Coordinates of C-alpha atoms in Angstrom, one line a residue:
X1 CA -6.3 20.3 -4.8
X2 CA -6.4 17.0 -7.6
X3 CA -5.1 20.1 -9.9
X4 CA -2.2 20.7 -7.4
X5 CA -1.1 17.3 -7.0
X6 CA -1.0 16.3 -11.1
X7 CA 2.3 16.8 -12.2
X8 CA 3.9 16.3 -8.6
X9 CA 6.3 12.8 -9.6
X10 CA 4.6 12.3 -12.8
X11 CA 6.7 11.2 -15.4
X12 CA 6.3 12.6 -18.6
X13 CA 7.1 9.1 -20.7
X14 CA 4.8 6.9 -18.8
X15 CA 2.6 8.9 -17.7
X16 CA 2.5 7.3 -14.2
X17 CA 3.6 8.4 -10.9
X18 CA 6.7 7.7 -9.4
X19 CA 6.1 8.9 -6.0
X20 CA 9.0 7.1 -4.1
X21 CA 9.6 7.5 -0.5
X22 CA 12.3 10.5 1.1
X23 CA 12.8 11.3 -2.8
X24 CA 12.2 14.8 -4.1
X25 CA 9.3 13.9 -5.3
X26 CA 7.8 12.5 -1.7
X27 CA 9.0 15.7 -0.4
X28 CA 7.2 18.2 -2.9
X29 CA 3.7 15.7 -1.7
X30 CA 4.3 16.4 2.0
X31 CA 5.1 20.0 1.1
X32 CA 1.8 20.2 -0.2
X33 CA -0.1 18.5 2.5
X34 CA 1.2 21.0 4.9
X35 CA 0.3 23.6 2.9
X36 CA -3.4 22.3 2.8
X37 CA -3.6 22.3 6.2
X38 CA -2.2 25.6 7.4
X39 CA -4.5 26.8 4.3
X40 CA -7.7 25.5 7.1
X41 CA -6.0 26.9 10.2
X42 CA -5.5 22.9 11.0
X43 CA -2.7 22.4 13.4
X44 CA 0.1 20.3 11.7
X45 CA 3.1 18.0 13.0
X46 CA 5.2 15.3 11.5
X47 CA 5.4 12.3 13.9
X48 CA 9.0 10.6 15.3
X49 CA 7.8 7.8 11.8
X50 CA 7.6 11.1 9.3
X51 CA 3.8 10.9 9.1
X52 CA 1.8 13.8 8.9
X53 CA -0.8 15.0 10.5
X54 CA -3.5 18.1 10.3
X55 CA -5.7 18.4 13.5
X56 CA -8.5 20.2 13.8
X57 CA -9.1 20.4 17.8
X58 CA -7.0 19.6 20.7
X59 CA -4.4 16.8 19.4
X60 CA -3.8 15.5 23.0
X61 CA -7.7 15.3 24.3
X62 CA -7.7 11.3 22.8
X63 CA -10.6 9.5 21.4
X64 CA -9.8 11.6 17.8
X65 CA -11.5 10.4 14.7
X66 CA -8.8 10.3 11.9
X67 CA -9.1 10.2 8.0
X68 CA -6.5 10.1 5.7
X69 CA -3.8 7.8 3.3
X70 CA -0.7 8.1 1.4
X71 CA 1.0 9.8 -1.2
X72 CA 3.6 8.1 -2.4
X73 CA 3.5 5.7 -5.3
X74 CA 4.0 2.6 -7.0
X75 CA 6.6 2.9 -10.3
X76 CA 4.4 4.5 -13.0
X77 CA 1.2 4.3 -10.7
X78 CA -2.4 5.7 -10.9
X79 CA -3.1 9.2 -9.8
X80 CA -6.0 8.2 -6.9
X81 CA -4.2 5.1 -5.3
X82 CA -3.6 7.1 -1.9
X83 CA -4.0 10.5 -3.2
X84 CA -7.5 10.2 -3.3
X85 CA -8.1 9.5 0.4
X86 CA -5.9 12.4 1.1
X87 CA -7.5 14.7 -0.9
X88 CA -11.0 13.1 0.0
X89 CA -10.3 14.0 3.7
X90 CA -9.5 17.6 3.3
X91 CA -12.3 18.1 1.1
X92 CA -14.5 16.2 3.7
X93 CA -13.2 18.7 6.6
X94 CA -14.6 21.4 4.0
X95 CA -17.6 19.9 3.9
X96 CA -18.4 20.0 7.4
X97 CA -17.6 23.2 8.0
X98 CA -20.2 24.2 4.9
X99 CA -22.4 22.5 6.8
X100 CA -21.5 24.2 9.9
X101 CA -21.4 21.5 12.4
X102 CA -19.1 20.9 14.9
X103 CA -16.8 18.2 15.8
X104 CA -16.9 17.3 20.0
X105 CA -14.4 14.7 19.4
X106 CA -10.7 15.9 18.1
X107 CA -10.5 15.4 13.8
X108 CA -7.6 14.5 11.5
X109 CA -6.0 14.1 8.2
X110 CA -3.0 11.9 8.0
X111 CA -1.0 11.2 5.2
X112 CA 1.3 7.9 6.0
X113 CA 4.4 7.5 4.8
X114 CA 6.2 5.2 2.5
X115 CA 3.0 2.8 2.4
X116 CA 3.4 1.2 -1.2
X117 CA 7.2 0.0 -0.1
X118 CA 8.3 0.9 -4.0
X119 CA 12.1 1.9 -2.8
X120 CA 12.9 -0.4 0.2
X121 CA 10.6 -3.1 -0.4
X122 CA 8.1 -3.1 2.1
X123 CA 5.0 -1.7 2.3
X124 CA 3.0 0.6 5.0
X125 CA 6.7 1.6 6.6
X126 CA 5.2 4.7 8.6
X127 CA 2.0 2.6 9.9
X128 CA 3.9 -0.6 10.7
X129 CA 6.5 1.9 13.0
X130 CA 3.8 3.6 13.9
X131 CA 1.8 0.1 15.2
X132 CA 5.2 -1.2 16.5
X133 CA 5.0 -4.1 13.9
X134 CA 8.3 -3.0 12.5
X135 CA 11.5 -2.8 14.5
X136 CA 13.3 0.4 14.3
X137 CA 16.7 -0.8 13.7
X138 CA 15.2 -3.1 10.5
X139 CA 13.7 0.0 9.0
X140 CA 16.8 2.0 9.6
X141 CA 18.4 -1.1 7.5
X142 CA 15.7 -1.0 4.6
X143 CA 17.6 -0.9 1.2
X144 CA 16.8 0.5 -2.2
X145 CA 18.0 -1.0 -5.5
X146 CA 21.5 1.6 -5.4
X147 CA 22.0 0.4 -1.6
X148 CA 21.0 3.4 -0.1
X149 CA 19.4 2.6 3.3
X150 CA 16.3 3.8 4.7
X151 CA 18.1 5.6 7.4
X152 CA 20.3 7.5 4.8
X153 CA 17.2 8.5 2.5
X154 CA 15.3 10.0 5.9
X155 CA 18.3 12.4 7.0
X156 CA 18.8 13.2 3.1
X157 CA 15.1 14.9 3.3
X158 CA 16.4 16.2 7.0
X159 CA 14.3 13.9 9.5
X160 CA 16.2 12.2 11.9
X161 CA 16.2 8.2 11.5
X162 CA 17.2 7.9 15.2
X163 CA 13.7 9.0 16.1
X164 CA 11.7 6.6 14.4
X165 CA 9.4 3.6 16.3
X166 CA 6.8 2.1 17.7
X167 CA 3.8 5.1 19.3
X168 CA 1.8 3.9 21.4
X169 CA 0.7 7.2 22.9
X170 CA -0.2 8.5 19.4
X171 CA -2.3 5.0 18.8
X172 CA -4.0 5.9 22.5
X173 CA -5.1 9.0 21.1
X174 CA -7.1 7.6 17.9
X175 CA -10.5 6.0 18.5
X176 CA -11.4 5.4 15.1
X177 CA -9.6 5.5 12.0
X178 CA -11.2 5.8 8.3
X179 CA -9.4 5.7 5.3
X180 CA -11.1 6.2 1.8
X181 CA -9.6 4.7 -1.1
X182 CA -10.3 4.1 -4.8
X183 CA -11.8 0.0 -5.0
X184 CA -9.1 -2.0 -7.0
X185 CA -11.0 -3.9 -8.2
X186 CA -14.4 -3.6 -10.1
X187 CA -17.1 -5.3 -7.6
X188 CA -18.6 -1.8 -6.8
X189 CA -18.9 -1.1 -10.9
X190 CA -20.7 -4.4 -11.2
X191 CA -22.9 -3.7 -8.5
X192 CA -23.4 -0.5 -10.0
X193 CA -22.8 1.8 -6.7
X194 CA -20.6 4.7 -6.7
X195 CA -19.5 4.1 -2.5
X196 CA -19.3 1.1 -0.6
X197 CA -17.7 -0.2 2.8
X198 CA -14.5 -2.7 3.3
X199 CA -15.3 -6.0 5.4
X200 CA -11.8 -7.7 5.6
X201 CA -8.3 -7.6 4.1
X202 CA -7.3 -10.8 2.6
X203 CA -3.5 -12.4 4.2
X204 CA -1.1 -11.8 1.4
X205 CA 3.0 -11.2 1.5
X206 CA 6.1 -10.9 -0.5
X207 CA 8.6 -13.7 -1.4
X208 CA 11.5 -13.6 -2.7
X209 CA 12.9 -16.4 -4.9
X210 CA 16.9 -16.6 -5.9
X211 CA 17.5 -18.7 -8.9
X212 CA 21.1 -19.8 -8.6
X213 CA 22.8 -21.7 -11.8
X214 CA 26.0 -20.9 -14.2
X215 CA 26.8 -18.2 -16.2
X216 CA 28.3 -18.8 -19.3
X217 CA 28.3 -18.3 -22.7
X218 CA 24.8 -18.5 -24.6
X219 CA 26.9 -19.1 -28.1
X220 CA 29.2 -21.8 -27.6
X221 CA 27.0 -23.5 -24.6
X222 CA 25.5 -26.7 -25.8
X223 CA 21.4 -27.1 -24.4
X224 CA 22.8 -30.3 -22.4
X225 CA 25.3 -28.3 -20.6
X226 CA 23.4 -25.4 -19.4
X227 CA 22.4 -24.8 -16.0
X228 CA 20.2 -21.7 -17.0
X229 CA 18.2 -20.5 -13.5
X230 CA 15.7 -18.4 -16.4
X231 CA 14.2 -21.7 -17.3
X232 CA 13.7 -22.5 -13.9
X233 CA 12.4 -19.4 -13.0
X234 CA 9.9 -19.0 -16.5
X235 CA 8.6 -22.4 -14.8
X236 CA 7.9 -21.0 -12.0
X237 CA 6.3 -17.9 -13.3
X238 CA 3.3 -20.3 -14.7
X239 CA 3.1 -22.7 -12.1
X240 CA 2.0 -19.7 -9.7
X241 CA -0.6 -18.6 -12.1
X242 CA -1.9 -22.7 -12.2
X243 CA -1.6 -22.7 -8.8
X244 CA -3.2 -19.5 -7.8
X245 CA -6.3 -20.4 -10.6
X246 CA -7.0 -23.6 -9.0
X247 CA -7.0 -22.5 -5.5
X248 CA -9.4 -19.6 -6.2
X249 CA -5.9 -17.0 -5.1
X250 CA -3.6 -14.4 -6.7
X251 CA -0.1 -14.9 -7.4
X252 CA 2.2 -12.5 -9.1
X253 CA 5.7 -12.2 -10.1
X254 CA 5.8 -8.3 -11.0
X255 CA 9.9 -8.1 -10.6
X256 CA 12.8 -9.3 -11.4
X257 CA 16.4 -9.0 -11.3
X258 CA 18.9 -10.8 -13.5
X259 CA 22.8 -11.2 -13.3
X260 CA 24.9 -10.1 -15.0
X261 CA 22.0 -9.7 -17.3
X262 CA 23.8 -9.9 -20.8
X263 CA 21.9 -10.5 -24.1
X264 CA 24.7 -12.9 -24.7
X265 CA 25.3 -14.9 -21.4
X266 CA 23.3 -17.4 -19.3
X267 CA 22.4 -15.7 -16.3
X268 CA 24.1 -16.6 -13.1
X269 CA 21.1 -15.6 -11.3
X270 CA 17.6 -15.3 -11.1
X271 CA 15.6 -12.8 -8.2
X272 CA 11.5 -13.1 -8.5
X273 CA 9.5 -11.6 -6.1
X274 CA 6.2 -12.9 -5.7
X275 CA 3.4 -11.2 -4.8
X276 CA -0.1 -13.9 -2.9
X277 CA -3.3 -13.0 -1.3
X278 CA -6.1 -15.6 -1.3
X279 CA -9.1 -15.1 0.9
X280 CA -8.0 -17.1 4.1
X281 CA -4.6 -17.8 5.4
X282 CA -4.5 -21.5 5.2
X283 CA -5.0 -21.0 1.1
X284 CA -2.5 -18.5 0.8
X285 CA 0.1 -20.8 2.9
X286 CA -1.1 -24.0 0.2
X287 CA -0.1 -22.2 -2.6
X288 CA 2.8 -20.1 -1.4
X289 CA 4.1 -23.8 -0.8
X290 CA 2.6 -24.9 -4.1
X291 CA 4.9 -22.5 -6.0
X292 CA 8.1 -23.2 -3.7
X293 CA 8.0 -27.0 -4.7
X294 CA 7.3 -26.6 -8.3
X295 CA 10.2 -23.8 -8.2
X296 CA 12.5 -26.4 -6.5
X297 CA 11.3 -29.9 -8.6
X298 CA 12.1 -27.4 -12.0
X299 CA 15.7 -26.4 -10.3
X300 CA 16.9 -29.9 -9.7
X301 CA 15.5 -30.9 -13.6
X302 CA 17.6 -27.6 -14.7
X303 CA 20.9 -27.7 -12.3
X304 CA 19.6 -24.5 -10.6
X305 CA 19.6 -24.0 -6.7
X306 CA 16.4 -22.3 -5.0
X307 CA 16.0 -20.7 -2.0
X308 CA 13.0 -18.9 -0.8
X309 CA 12.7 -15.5 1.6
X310 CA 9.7 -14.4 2.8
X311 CA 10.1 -10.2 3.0
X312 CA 6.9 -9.9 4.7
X313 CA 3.3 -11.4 5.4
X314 CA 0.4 -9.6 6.8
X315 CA -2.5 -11.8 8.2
X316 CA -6.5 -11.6 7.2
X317 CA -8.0 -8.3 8.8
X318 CA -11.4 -8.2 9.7
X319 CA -12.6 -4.4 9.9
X320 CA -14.1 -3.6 13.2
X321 CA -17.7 -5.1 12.7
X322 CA -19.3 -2.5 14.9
X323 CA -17.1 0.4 13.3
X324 CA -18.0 -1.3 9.6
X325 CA -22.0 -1.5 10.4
X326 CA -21.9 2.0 11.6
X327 CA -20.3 3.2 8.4
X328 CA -22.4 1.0 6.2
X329 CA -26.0 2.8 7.8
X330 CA -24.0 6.2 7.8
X331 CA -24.0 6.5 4.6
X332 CA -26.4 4.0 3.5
X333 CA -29.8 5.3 5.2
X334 CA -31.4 5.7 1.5
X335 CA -30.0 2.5 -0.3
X336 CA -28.2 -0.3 1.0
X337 CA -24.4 -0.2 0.3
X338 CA -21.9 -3.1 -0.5
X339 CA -20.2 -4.3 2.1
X340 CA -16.6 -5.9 0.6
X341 CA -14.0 -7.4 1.1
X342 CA -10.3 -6.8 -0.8
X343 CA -7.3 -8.2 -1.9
X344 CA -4.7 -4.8 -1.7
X345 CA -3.2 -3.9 1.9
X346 CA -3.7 -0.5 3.5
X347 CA -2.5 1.5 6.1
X348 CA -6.3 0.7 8.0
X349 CA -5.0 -2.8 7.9
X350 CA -2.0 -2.1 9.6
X351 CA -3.5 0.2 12.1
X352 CA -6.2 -2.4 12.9
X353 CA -4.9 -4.5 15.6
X354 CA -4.3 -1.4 17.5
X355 CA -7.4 1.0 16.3
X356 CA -10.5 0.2 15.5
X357 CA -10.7 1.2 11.8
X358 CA -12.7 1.2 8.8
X359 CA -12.7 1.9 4.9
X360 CA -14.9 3.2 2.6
X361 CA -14.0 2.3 -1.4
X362 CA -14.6 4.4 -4.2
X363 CA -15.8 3.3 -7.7
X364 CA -13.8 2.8 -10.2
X365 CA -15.3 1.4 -13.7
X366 CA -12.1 -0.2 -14.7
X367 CA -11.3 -2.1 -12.2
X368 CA -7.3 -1.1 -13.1
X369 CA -4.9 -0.1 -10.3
X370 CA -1.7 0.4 -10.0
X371 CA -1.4 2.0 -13.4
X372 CA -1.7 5.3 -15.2
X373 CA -5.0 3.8 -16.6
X374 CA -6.5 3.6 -13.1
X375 CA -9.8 6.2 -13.3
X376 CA -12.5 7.7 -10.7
X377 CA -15.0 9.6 -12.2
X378 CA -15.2 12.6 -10.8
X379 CA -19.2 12.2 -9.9
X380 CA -18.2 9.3 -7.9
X381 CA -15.5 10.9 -6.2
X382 CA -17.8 13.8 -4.9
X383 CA -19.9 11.0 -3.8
X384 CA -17.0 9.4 -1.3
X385 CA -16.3 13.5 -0.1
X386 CA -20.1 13.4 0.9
X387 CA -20.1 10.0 2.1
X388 CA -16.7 10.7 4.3
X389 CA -18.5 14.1 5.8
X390 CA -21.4 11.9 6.4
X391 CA -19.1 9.5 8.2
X392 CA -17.2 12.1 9.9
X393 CA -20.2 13.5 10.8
X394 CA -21.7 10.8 12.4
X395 CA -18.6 10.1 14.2
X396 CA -17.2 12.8 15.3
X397 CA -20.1 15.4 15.7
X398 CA -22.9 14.1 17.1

């Protein structure tokens, strides 16, 4: 299966994935998820949000344990952010059947949709219509870089954009959701286990920050006269990393657009997007405001206007303890495993207010993600399969 998936999106100059939702590249992924699952006699479907799904007993009985993650990609991402769990949940279905046991509760493998956000800007697209925490009309509105909306993109790969929503009946059906993952991050390397189990989300959300000042000529334009929104936003760039430092949080400004974005002109414009998470809400809003004052005391110094749009914000999630503590003694009967918490969003985060889920991370010795450098060993990933079966096992079959 990992064989199957390698070149799918993979760009030859980066070597990272570009995996981007209702792109030809998203469409060869889903083409081989189906393929997996008529490959195990699973039953498949695409819900109204273009999820998939591979069931393995009756869809409609309810109370279904479901494994499974995404696909799609970050620009020039790893090759296990999503896949893994994907892959890990087929291979876990295997398992079980090698071991001949039965499930008495309805099984899945999903893959979600457009969870990464890397062409309209927002992440987990199919799990948030899915949870009703995204109106269908502002999907259908969703814009990528040329313009093209969401809406567009769906009918383009020939799903129906009019369909899309909130599904509650599907949500009814799930009683516990598990999604594997590769740890971004390198706690589990540290503690020197292969395996462990997710405790809590951290809040984090997107900003966007529009630097406004005046184009004009960077030869002839005396240093007194400029109103240069780069300066301001450079300034802005650092006081989010002092921020973030002092307040034990994360802050990132990973893009950026410039206008008209000449070698030879003082841009007219400045767009950052930042990226915070910090361990509770109330620290995430302290810096988030941190930032937004130092960005606006720097404008007035430079002549430059600010204004600040928050794309999205997803709250601290706290796993389902009883759901977490069952996982944690599933798999860790033998030797104790960590129980962690992370900074990244996932689908399981998404799904939580609605389903009681859990997560299980796998080791990865780097601690890189969200790169073509990000790295499972193969030893540990055979390790989340048996810990998934185990999982499943205990879930679903006995």
């Amino acid at each position: 299966m990992w064989r199957e998936l390698a070149a799918v999106g993979r760009d030859s100059g980066s070597g990272g994935y570009r995996r981007y939702a209702w792109t030809p590249a998203d469409t060869d992924c889903r083409a081989w998820f189906r393929a997996q699952a008529e490959d195990r006699g699973l039953a498949y479907e695409t819900d109204r949000n273009g999820n998939q799904w591979a069931w393995l007993g009756d869809s409609a009985a309810g109370d279904a344990v479901v494994t499974g993650s995404h696909l799609d990609s970050v620009p020039d991402g790893g090759a296990f952010d999503g896949p893994l769990g994907v892959v890990s949940a087929f291979a876990a279905v295997d398992e079980l059947r090698a071991r001949d046991v039965r499930p008495h509760r309805p099984l899945a493998v999903v893959n979600f949709g457009d969870e990464e956000g890397a062409r309209f800007g927002l992440a987990c697209v199919g799990s948030r219509l899915t949870a009703g925490r995204l109106a269908a009309r502002d999907a259908r509105e969703l814009r990528d870089a040329d313009g093209v909306t969401l809406a567009h993109a769906m009918e383009r790969a020939g799903y129906d954009p009019d369909a899309i929503g909130a599904d509650p009946e599907r949500l009814a059906r799930i009683g516990a959701f598990v999604e594997l993952h590769v740890e971004q991050g390198r706690a589990l390397d540290l503690d020197g286990h292969p395996v462990g189990v997710a405790s809590a989300i951290w809040p984090h959300g997107r900003w966007r920050f529009d630097f406004r000042g005046q184009a004009n000529h960077a030869g002839t334009t005396r240093l007194e006269d400029r109103h240069d929104p780069m300066l301001t936003y450079a300034e802005t760039v650092l006081a989010a990393r002092a921020r973030a430092r002092t307040s034990g949080a994360l802050a990132t400004f990973g893009k950026v657009a410039v206008e008209p974005n000449g070698v030879n002109a003082i841009a007219s414009l400045v767009r950052g997007w930042l990226d915070s998470r910090a361990a509770d809400e109330d620290t995430l809003a302290e810096v988030v405001a941190g930032i937004e004052q130092a960005a606006r005391e720097h404008g007035a110094r430079d002549g430059v206007s600010v204004e600040v749009v928050r794309e999205s914000f997803t709250p601290v999630v706290e796993f389902a303890h009883d759901l977490r503590d069952r996982l944690a003694a599933l798999i860790g009967a033998d030797t104790p495993v960590p129980v962690l918490p992370t900074g990244a969003g996932h689908d399981a985060g998404i799904l939580a207010s609605a389903v009681p889920t859990a997560m299980l991370f796998v080791r990865n010795p780097t601690g890189v993600s969200h790169s073509p450098a990000e790295f499972a060993a193969e030893d540990d990933c055979a390790a989340g399969v048996t810990a998934l079966a185990d999982v499943l096992e205990g879930l679903a079959c006995r």
